[in-house]
Short mmCIF file of C-alpha atoms in Angstrom, two decimals:
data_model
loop_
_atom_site.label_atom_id
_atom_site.label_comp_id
_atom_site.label_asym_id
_atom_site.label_seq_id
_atom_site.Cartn_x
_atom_site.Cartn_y
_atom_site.Cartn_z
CA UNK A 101 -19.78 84.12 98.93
CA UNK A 102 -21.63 81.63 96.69
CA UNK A 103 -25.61 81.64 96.21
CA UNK A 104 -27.64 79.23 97.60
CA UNK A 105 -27.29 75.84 95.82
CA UNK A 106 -23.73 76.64 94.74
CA UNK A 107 -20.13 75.56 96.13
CA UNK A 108 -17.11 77.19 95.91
CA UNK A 109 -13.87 75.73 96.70
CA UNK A 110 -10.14 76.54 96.22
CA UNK A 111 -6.97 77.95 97.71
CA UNK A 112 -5.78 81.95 96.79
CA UNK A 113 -2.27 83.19 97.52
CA UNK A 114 -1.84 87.19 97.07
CA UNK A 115 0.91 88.87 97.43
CA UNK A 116 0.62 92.66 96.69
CA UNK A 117 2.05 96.29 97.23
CA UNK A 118 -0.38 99.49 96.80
CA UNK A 119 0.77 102.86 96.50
CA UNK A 120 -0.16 106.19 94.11
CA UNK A 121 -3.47 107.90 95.16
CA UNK A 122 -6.73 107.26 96.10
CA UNK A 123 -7.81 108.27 92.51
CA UNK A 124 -5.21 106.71 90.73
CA UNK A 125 -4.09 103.76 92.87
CA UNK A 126 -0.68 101.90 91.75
CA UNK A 127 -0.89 97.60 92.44
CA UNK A 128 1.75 95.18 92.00
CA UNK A 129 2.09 92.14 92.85
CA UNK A 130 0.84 88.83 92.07
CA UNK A 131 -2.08 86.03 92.19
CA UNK A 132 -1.94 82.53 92.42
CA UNK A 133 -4.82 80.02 93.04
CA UNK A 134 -5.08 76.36 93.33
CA UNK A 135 -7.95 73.58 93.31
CA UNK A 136 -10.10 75.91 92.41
CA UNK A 137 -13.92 74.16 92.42
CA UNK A 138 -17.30 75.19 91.26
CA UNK A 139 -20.92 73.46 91.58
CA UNK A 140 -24.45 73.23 90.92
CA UNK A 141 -26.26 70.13 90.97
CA UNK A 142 -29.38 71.89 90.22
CA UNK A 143 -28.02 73.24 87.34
CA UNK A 144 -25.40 70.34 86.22
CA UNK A 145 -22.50 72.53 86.70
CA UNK A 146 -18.96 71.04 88.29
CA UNK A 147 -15.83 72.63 87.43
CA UNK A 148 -12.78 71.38 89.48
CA UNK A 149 -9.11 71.30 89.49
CA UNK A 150 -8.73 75.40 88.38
CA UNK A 151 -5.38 77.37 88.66
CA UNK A 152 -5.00 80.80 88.46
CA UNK A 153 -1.38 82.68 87.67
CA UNK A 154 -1.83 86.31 87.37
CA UNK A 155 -0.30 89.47 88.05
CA UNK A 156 -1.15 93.19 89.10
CA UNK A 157 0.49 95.85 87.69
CA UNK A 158 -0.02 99.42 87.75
CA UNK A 159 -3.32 99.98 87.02
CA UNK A 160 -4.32 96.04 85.35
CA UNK A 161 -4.19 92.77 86.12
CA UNK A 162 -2.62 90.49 83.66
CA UNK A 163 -4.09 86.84 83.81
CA UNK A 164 -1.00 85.10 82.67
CA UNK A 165 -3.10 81.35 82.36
CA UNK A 166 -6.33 80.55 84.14
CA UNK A 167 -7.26 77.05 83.64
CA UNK A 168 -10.58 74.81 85.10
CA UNK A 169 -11.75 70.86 83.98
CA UNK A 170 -15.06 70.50 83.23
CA UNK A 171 -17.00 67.63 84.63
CA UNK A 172 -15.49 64.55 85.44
CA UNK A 173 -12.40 65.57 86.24
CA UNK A 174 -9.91 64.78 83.20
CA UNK A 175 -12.74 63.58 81.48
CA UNK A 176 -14.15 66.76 81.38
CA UNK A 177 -12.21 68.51 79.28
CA UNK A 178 -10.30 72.03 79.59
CA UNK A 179 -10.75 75.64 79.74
CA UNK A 180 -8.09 77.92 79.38
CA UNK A 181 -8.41 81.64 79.44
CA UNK A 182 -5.46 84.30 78.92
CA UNK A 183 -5.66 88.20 79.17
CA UNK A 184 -5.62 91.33 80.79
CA UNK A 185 -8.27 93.71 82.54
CA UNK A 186 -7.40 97.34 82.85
CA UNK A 187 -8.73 99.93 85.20
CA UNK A 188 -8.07 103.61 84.82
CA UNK A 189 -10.70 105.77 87.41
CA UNK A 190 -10.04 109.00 88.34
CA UNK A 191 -10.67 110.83 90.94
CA UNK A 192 -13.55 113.61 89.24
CA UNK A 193 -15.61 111.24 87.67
CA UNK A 194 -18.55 109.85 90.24
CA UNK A 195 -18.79 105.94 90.79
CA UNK A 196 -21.41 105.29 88.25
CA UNK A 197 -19.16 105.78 85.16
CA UNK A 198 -16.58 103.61 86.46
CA UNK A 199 -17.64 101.58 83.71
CA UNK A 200 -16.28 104.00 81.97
CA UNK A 201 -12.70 103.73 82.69
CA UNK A 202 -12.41 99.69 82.44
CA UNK A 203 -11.22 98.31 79.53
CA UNK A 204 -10.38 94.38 78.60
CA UNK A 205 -9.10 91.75 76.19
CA UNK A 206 -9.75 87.89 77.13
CA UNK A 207 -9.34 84.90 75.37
CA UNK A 208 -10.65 81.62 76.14
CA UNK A 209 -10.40 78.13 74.31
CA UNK A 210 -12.76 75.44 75.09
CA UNK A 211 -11.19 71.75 74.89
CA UNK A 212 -14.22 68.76 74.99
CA UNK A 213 -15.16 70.94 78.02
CA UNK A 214 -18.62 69.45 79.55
CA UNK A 215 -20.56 72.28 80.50
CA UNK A 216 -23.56 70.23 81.93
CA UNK A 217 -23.67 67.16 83.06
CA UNK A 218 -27.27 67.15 84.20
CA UNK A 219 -29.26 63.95 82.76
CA UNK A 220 -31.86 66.08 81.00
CA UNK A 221 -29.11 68.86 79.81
CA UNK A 222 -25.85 67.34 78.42
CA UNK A 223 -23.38 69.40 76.71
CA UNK A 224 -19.75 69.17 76.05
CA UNK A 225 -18.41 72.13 73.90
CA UNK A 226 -15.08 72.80 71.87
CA UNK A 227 -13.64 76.44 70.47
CA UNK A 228 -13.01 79.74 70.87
CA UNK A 229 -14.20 82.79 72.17
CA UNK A 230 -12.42 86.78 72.55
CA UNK A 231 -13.85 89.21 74.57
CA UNK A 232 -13.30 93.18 74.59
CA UNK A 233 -14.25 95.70 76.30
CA UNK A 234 -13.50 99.44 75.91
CA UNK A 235 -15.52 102.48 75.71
CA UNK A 236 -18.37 100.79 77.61
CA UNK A 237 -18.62 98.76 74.31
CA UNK A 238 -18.29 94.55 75.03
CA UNK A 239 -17.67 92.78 72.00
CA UNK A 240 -17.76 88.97 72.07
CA UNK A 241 -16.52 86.93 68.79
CA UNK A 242 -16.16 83.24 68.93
CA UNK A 243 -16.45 79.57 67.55
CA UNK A 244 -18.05 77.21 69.09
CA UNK A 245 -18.48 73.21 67.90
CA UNK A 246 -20.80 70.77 70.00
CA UNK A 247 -18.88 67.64 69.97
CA UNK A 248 -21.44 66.18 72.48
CA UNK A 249 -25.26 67.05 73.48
CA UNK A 250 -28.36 66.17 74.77
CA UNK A 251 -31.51 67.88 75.47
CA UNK A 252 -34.28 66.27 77.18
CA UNK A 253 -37.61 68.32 76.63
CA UNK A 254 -40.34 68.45 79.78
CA UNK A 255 -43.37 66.78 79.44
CA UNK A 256 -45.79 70.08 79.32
CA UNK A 257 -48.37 68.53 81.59
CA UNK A 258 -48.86 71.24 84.03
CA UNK A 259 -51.96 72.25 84.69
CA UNK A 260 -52.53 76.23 84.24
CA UNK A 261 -55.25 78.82 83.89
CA UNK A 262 -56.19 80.34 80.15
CA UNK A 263 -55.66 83.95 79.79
CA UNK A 264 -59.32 84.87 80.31
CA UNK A 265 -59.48 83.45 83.59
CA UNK A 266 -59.73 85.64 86.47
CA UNK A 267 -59.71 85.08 90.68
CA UNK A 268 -61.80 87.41 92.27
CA UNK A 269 -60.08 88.70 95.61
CA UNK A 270 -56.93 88.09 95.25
CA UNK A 271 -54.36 90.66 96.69
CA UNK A 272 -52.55 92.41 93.88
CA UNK A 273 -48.73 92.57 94.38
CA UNK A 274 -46.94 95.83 96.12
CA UNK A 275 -45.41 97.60 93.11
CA UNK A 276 -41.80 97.46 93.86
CA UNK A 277 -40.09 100.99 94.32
CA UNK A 278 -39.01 102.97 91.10
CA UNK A 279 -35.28 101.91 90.41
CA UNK A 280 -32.96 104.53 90.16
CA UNK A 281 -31.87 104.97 86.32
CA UNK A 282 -28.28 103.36 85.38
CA UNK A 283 -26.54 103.12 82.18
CA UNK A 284 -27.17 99.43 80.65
CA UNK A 285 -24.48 98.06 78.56
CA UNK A 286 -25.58 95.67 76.30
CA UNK A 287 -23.13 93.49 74.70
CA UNK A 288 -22.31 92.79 71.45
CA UNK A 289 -22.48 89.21 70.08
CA UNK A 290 -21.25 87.48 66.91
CA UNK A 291 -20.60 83.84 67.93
CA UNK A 292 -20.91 80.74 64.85
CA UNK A 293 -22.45 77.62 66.36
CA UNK A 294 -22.02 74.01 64.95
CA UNK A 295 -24.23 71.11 66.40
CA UNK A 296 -21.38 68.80 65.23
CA UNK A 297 -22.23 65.07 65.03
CA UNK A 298 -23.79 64.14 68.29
CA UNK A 299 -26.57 66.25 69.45
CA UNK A 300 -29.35 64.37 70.25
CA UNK A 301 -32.78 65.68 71.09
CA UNK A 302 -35.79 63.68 73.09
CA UNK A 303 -38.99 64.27 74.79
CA UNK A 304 -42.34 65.41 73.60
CA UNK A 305 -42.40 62.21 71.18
CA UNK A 306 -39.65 63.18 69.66
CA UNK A 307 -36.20 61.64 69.35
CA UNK A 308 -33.75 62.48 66.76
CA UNK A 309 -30.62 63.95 66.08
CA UNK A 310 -29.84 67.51 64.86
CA UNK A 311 -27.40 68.78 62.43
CA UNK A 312 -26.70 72.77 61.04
CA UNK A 313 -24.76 75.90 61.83
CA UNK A 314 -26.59 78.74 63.41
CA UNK A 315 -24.90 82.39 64.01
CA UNK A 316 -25.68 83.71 67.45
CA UNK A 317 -25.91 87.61 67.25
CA UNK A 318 -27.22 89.81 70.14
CA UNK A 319 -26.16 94.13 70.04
CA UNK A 320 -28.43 97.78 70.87
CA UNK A 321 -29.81 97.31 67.56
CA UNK A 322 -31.76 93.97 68.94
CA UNK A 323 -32.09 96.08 72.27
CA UNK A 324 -29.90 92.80 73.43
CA UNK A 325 -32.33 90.25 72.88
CA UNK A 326 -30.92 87.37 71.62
CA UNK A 327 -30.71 86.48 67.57
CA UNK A 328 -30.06 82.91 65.60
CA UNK A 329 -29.69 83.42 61.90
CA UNK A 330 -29.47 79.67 60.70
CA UNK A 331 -31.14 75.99 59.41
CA UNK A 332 -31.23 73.40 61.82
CA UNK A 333 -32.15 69.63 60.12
CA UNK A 334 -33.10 66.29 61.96
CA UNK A 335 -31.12 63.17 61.02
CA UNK A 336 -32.91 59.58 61.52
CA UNK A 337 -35.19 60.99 63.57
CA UNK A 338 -38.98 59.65 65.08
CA UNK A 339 -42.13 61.28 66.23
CA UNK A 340 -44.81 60.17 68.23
CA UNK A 341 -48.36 61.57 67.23
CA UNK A 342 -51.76 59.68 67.03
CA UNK A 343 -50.64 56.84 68.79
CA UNK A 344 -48.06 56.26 66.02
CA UNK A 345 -44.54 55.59 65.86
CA UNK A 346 -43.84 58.29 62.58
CA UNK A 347 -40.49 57.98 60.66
CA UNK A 348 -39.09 61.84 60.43
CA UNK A 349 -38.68 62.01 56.33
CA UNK A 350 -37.68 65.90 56.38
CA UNK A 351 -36.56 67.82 58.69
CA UNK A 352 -36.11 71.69 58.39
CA UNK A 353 -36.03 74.21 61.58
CA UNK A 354 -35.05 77.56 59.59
CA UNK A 355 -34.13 80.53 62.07
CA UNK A 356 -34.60 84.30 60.86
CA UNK A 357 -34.46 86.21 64.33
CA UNK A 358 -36.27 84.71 67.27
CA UNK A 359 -34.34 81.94 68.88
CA UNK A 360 -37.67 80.60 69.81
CA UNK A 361 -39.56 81.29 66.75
CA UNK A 362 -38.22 79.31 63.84
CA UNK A 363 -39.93 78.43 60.87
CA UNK A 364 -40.99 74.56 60.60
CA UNK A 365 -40.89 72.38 57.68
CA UNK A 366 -41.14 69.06 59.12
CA UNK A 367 -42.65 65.65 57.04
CA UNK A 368 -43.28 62.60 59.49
CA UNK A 369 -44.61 58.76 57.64
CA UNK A 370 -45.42 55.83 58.96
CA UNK A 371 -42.51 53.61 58.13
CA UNK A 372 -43.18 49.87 56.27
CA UNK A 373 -46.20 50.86 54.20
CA UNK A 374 -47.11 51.04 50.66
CA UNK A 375 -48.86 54.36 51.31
CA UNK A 376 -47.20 57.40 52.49
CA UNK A 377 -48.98 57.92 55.56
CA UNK A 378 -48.00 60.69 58.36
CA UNK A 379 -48.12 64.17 59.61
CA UNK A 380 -46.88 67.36 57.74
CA UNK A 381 -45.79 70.55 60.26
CA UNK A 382 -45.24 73.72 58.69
CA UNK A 383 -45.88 77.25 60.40
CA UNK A 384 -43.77 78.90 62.99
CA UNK A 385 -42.93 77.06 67.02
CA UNK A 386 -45.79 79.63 68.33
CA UNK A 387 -47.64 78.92 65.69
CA UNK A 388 -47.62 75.79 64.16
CA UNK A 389 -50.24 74.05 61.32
CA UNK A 390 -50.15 70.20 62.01
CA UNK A 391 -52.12 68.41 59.11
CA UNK A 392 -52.56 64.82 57.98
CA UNK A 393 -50.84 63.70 55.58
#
């Protein structure tokens, strides 16, 4: 059942009666699982040692505890989600607005849980998230602290062709068929975000830690796109530019809307001189203004 470069492992014991009507089917019974496993090594995810207790009732099922351990076993840390998911079709209604008819409430804590474990992509997160669902309206609220990151940035040395550039004879692409239309249900996010004390960014010439709150908002208004509201500051930081090892002096990454657009306000000296000698960055991340300084 898993895609390709994913493992699933684990044990599942059901135990279940059905009766009612095709329309309004009537479940009860129960779920257990054990040693429940999940990995990527592409994409630094291994969760391992997962239970499951749940239980079917009528028309829901009521997840009693679900737990999994991040990676590294113990040393991963812990999540723990509780809640119920509710189904209520009917037999009138056609399949596409089954949607509908579902409604949920989950709750999940996040304990020192490592998300990734990848060398480039470390991340080990602590908090709280709810999720609901009803009237084909998902609402996701949350807290989330970083106790432990680090990002690795690519070195953007691949080659590629400029925008005006343009191959004569080359087959254009089939247009893929017209997709039928479906009702798109885009969620709606409100979750705070604290960098905490260790999150450590490198690559590109830079190495330094980062410090701030952001708010991570996403809803129909934003047509779902993703939105930080926020200021994100460098602590003891360095940057490499002009064959010079820069001391960062300020710091400022201010977000307004685009996660990848922030506005930059960054001051970078050469350290041990009389003079005040560096680089000044101001301007946007698309569209930044680099000047001596």
């Amino acid at each position: 059942l898993a895609p390709p470069g994913w493992r699933l492992s684990g044990t599942l014991d059901v135990e279940t009666a059905l009766s009612g009507t095709l329309g309004s089917p009537l479940w009860n019974g129960r779920l257990q699982a054990k040693d429940l496993a999940v990995r990527s090594v592409v994409d630094g995810i291994d969760f391992s040692q997962g239970t499951l207790n749940a239980r079917l009732k009528d028309q829901s099922l009521v997840i009693d505890e679900f737990s999994i351990q991040g990676a590294g076993g113990s040393q991963g840390g812990q999540l723990v989600l509780k809640g119920w998911v509710e189904w209520l079709p009917t037999a009138d209604q056609p399949a596409a607005d089954a949607l509908d008819h579902v409604r949920m409430s989950l709750n999940a804590s996040l304990n020192a849980l490592r998300l990734s474990a990848r060398v480039d992509r470390r991340l080990v997160m602590s908090g709280q998230l709810n999720a609901r669902l009803a009237d084909r309206q998902l609402a996701i609220r949350g807290d989330l602290k970083a106790d432990e990151a680090l990002i690795i940035l690519p070195d953007d040395s691949v080659p590629k062709l400029g925008k005006d550039v343009v191959v004569r004879g080359r087959a254009e692409p089939t247009p893929p068929a017209a997709a039928q239309p479906t009702q798109k249900m885009t969620p709606d996010l409100a979750i705070n975000l604290d960098l905490g004390s260790n999150f450590q960014l490198k690559g590109r010439g830079l190495n330094t830690r980062l410090a701030g709150q952001l708010e991570l908002t996403s809803s129909a208004a934003t047509q779902g796109n993703p939105r930080l509201n926020g200021t994100v500051r460098t602590v003891s930081g360095t940057f490499q530019a002009y064959g010079q090892q820069l001391d960062i002096e300020r710091g400022v990454l201010r977000f307004t809307g685009p996660y990848d657009n922030p506005t930059l306000n960054v001051l970078a000296l050469r350290s041990k001189l009389s003079q005040r000698v560096g680089v000044q960055i101001n301007g946007t991340a698309l569209l930044p203004v680099v000047s001596l300084y």
